[in-house]
Backbone as CSV, one residue per row, in Angstrom:
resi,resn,N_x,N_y,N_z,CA_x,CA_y,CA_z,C_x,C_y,C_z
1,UNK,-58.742,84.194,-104.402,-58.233,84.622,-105.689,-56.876,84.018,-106.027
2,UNK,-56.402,83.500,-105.512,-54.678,82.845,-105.531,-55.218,81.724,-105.953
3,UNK,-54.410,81.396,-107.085,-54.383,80.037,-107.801,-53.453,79.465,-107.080
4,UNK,-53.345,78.221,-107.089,-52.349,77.279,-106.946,-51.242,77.128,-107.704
5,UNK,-49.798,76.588,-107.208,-48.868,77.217,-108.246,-49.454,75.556,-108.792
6,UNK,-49.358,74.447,-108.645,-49.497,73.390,-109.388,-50.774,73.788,-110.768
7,UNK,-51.750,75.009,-110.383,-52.579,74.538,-111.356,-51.794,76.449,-112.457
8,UNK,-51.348,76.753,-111.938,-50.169,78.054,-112.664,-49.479,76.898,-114.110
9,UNK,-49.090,76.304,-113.255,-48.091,75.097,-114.313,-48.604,74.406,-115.385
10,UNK,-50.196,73.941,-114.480,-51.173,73.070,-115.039,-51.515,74.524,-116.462
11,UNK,-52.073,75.286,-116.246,-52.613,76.492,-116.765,-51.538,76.304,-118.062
12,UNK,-50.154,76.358,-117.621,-49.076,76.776,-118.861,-49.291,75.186,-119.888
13,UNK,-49.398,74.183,-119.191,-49.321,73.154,-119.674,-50.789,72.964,-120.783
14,UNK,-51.393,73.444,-120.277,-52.883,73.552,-121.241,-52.661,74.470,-122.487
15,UNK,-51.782,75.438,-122.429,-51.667,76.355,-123.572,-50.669,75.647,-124.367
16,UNK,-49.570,75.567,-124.049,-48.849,74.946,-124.852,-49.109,73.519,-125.627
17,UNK,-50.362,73.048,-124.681,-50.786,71.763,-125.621,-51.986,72.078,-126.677
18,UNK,-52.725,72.917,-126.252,-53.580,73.402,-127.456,-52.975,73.884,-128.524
19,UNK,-52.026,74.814,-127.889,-50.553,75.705,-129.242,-50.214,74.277,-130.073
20,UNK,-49.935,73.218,-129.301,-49.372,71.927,-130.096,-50.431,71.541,-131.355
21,UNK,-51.954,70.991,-130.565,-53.068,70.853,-131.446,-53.318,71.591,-132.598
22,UNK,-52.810,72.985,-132.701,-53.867,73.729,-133.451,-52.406,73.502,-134.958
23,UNK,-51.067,72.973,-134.274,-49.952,73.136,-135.201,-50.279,71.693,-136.238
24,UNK,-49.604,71.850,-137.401,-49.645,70.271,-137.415,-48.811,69.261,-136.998
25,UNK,-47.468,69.923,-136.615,-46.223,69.366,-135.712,-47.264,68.566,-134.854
26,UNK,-46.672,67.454,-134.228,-47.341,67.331,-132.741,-46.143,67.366,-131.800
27,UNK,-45.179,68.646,-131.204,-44.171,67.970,-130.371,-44.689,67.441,-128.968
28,UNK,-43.390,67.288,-128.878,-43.343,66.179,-127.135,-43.891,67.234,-125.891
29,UNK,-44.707,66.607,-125.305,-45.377,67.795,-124.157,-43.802,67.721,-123.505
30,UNK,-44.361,69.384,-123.381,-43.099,69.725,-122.602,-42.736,69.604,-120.794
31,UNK,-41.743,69.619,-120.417,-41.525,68.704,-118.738,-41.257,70.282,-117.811
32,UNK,-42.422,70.404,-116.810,-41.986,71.499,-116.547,-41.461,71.644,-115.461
33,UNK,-40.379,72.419,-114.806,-39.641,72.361,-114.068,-39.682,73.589,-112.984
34,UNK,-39.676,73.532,-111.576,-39.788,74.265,-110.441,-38.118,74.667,-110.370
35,UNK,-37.700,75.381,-110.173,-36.048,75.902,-110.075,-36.670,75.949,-108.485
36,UNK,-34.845,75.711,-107.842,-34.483,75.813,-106.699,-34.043,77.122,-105.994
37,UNK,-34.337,78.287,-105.776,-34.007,79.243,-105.562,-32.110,79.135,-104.520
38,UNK,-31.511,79.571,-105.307,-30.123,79.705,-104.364,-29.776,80.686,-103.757
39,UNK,-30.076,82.230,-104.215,-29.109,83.283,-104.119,-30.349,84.187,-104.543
40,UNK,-30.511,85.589,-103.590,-31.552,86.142,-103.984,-31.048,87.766,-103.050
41,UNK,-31.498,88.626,-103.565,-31.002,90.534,-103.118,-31.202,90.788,-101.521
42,UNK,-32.756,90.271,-101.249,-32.985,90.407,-100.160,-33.586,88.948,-99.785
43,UNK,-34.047,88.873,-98.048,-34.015,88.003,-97.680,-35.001,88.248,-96.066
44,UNK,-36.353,88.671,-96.036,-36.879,89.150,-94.955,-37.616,88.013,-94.518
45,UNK,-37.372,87.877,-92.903,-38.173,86.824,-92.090,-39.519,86.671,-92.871
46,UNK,-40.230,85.638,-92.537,-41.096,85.293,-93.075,-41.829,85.140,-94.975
47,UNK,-40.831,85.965,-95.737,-41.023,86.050,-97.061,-39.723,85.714,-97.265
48,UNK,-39.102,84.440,-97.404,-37.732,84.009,-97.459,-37.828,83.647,-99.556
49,UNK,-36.548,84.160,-99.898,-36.679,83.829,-101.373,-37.052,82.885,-101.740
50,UNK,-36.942,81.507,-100.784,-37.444,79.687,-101.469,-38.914,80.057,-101.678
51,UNK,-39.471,80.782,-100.868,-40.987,81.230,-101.721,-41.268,81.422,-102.340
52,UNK,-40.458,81.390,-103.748,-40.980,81.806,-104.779,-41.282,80.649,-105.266
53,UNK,-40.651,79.686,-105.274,-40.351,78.233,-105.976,-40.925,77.426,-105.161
54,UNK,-41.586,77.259,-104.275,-42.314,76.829,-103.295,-43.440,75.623,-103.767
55,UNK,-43.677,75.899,-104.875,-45.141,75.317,-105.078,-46.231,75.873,-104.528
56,UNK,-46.346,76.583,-103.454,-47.224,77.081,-102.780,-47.826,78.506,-103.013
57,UNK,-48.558,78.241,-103.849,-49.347,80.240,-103.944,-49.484,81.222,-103.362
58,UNK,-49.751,80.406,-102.194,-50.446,80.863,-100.855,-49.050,81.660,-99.980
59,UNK,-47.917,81.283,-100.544,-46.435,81.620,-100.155,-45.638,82.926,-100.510
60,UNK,-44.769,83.386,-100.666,-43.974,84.405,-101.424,-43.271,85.011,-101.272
61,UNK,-41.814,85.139,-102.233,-41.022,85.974,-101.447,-41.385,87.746,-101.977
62,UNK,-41.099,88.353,-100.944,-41.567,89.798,-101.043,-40.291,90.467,-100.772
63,UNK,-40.238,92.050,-101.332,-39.305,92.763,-101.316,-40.113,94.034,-101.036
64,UNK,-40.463,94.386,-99.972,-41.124,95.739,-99.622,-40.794,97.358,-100.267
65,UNK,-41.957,97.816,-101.055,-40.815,99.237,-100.930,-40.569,100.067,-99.762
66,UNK,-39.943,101.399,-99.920,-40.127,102.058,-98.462,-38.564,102.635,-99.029
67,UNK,-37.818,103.833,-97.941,-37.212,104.627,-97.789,-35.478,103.464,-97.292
68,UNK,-36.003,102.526,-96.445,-35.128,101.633,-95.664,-34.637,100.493,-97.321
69,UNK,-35.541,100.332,-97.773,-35.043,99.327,-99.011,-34.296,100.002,-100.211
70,UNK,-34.983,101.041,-100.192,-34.473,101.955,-101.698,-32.739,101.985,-100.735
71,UNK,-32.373,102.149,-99.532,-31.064,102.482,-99.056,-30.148,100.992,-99.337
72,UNK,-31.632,100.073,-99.192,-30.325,98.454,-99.192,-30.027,98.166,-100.767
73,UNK,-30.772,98.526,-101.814,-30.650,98.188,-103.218,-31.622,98.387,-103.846
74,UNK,-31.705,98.849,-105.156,-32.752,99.773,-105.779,-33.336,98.339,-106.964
75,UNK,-32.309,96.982,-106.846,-32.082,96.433,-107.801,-32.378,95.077,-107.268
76,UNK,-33.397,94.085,-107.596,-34.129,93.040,-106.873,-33.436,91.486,-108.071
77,UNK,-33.307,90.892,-107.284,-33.051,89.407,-108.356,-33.119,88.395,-107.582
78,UNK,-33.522,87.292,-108.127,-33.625,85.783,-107.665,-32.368,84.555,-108.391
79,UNK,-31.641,84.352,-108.228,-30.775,83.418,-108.958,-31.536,81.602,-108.894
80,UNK,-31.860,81.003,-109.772,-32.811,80.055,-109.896,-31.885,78.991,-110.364
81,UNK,-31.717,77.475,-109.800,-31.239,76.093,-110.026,-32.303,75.262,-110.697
82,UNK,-32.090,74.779,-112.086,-33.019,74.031,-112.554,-32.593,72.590,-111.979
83,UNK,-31.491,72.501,-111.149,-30.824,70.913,-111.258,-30.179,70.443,-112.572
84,UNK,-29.911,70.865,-113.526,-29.549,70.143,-114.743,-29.855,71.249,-115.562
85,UNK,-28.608,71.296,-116.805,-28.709,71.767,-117.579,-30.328,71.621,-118.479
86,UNK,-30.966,72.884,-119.276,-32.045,72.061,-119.804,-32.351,73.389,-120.781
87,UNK,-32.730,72.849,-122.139,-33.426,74.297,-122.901,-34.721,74.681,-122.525
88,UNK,-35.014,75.783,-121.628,-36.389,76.722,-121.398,-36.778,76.812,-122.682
89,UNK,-38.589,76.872,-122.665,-39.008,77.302,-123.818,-39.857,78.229,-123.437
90,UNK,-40.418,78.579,-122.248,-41.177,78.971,-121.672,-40.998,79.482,-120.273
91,UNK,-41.107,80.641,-119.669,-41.149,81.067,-117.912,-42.512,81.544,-117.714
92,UNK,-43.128,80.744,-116.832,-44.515,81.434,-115.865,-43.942,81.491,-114.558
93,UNK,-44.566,83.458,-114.696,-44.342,83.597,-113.397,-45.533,84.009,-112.781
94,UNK,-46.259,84.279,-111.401,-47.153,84.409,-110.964,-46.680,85.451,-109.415
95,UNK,-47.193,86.653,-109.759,-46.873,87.197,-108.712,-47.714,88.397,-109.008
96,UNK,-46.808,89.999,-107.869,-48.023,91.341,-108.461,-46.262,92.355,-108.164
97,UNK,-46.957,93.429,-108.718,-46.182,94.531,-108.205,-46.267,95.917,-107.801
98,UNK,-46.246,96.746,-107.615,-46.805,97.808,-106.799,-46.850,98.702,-107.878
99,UNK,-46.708,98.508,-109.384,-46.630,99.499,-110.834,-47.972,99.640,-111.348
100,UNK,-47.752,100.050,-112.257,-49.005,100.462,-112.853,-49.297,98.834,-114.170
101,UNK,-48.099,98.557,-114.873,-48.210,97.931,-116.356,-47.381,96.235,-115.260
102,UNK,-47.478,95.657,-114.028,-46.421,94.985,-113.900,-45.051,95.164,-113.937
103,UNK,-44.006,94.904,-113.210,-42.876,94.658,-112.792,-41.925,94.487,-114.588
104,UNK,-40.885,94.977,-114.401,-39.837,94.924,-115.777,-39.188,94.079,-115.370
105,UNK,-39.222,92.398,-115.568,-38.356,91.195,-115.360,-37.709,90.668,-116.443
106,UNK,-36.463,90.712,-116.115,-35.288,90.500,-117.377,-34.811,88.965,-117.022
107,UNK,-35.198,87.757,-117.344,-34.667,86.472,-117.594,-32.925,86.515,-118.221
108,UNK,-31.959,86.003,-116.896,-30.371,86.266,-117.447,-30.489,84.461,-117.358
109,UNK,-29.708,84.259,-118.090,-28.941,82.904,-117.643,-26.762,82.656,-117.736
110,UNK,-26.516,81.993,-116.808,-25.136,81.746,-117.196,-24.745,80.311,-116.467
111,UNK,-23.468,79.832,-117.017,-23.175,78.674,-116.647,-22.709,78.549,-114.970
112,UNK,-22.924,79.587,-114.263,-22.323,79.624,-112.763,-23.581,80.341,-112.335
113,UNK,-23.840,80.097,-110.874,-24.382,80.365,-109.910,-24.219,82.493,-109.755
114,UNK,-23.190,82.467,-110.254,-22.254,83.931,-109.681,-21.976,84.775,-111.136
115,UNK,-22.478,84.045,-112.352,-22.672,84.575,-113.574,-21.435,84.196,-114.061
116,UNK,-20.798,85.266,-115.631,-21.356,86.541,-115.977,-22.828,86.002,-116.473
117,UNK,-23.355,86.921,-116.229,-25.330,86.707,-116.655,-25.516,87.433,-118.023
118,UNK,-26.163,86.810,-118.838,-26.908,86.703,-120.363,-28.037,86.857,-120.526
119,UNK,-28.729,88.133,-120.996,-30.132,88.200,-121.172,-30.644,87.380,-122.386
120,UNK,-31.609,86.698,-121.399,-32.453,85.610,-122.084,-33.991,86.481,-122.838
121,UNK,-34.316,87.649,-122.269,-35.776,87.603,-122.257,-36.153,88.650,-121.441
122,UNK,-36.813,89.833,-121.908,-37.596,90.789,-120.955,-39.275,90.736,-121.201
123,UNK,-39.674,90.269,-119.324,-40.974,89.870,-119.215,-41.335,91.293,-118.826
124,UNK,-42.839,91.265,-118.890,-43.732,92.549,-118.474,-45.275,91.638,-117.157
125,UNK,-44.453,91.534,-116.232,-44.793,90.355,-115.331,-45.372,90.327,-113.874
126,UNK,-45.786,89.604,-113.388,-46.379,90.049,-112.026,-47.632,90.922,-112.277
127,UNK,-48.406,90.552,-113.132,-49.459,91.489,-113.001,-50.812,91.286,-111.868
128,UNK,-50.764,90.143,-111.238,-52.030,89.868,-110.594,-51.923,88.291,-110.208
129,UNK,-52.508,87.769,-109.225,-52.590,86.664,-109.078,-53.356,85.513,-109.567
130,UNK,-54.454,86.061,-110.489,-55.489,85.622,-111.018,-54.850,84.147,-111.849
131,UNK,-53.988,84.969,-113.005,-53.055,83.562,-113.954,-51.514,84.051,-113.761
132,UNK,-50.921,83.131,-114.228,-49.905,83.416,-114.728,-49.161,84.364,-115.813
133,UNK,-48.194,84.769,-115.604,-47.573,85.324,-117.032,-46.656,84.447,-117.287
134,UNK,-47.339,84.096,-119.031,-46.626,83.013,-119.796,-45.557,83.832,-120.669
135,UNK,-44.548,83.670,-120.127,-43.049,84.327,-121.267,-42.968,83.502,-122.274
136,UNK,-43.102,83.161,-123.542,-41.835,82.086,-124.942,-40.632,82.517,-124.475
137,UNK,-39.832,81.962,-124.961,-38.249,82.203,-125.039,-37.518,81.926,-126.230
138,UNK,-36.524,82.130,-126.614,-36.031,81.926,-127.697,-35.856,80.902,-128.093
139,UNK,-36.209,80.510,-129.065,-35.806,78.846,-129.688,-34.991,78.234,-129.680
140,UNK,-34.337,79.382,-129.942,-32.440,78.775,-130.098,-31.398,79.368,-128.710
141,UNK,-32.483,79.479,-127.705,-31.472,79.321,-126.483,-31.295,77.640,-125.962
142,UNK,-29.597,77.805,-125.792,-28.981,76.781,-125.482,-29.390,76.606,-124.135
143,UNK,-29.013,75.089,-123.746,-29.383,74.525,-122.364,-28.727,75.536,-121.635
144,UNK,-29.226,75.706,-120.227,-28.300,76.366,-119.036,-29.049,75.773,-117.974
145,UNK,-28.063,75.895,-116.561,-28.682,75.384,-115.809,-29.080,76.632,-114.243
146,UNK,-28.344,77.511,-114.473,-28.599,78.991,-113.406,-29.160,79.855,-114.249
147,UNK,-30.466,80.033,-113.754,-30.898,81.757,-114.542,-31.221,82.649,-113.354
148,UNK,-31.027,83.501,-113.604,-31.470,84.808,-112.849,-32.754,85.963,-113.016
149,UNK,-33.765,86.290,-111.721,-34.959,87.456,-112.529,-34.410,88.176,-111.839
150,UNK,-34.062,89.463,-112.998,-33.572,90.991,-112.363,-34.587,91.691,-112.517
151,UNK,-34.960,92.475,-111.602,-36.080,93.501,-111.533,-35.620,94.824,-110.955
152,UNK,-35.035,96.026,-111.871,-35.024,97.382,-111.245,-36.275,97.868,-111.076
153,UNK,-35.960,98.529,-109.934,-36.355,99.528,-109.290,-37.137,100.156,-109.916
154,UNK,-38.636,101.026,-110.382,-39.161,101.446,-110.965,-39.841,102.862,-110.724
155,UNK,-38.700,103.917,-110.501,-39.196,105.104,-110.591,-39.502,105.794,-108.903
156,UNK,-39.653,105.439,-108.262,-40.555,105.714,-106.981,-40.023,104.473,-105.843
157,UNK,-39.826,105.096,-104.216,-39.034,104.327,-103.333,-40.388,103.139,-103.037
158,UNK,-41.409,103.882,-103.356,-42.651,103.059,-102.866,-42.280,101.189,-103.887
159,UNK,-41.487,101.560,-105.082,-41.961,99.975,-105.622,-41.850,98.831,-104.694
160,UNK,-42.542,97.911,-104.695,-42.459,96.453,-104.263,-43.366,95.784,-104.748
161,UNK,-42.689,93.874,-104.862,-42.971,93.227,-105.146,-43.098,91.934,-104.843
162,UNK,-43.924,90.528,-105.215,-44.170,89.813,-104.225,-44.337,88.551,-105.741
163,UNK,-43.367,87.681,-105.611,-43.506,86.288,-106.096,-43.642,85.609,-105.785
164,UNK,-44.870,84.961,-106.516,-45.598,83.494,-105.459,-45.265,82.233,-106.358
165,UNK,-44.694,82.362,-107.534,-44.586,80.763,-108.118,-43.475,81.120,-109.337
166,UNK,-42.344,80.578,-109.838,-41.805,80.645,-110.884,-41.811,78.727,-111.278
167,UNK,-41.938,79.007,-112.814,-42.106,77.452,-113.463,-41.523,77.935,-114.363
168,UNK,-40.504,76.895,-115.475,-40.115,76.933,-116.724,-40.688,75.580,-117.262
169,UNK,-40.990,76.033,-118.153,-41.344,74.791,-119.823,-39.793,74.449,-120.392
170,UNK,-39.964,73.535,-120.231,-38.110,72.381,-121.060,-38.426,71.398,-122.105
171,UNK,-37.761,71.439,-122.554,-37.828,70.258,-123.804,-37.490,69.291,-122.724
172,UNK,-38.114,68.139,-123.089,-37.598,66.509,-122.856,-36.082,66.018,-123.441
173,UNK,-35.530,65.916,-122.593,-34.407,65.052,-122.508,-35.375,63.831,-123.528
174,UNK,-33.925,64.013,-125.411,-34.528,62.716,-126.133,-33.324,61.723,-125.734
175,UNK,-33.892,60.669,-125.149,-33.371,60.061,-124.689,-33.843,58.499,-125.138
């Protein structure tokens, strides 16, 4: 049942080009980009945060619930390196969460690694491994090159959650 994150990407890349077809615009297929995971809440052997960004489906970083986690932080985030400034138009993420409706993921971005952080975008995400969840983003968000997924805590010590692929959609550098 785990897709591949290459065909997660592939998947986003098919929508947004049909979205193109059906417009009469034709824009520039968009370049999609794997972020580098830097800085992340937790950090457990074997589900190390670079799992999320991995390319690998089959991979993931996980944040267990339980009595011991609700004590380390109620409050989960990934801080993400695109390499280069770039305007997102789009976040697929591919993961699950232990909720009923998916995980409450708030897209921040700021010009530092260490913030202050700017909400870009609240996803309703991680629902299953089957596809992706395709976020839009705002049109008129400016390039950045650090974003952050914050995910509170949701009600109950039991929440946890498990990301197997993050991708953003970028405009092309016109060059």
């Amino acid at each position: 049942l785990l897709a591949c994150a290459t065909a997660a990407c592939h998947a986003s890349r098919l929508f947004a080009r049909g979205a193109a077809q059906r417009s009469q615009e034709q824009p520039a297929e968009p370049a999609f980009v794997r972020p580098a995971v830097i800085s992340a809440s937790h950090n457990l052997t074997g589900y190390a945060p670079e799992r999320a960004a991995d390319g690998d489906a089959s991979t993931y970083w996980l944040v267990p619930g339980g009595e011991r986690m609700e004590r380390m932080s109620h409050d989960k985030w990934l801080v993400l390196d695109l390499g280069r400034a770039a305007a997102p138009r789009a976040l697929s993420l591919l993961g699950t969460a232990s909720t009923v409706g998916g995980a409450r993921v708030t897209l921040q971005r700021a010009a530092s690694p260490r913030g202050p952080w700017r909400t870009v975008a609240h996803v309703r995400g991680l629902r299953g491994l089957r596809a992706p969840t395709r976020q839009p983003l705002p049109a008129d968000l400016s390039p950045s090159r650090y974003f952050r997924l914050y995910m509170r805590r949701e009600g109950h010590a039991s929440f946890r959650h498990a990301i197997h692929d993050v991708c953003f959609e970028c405009e092309e550098d016109a060059a």
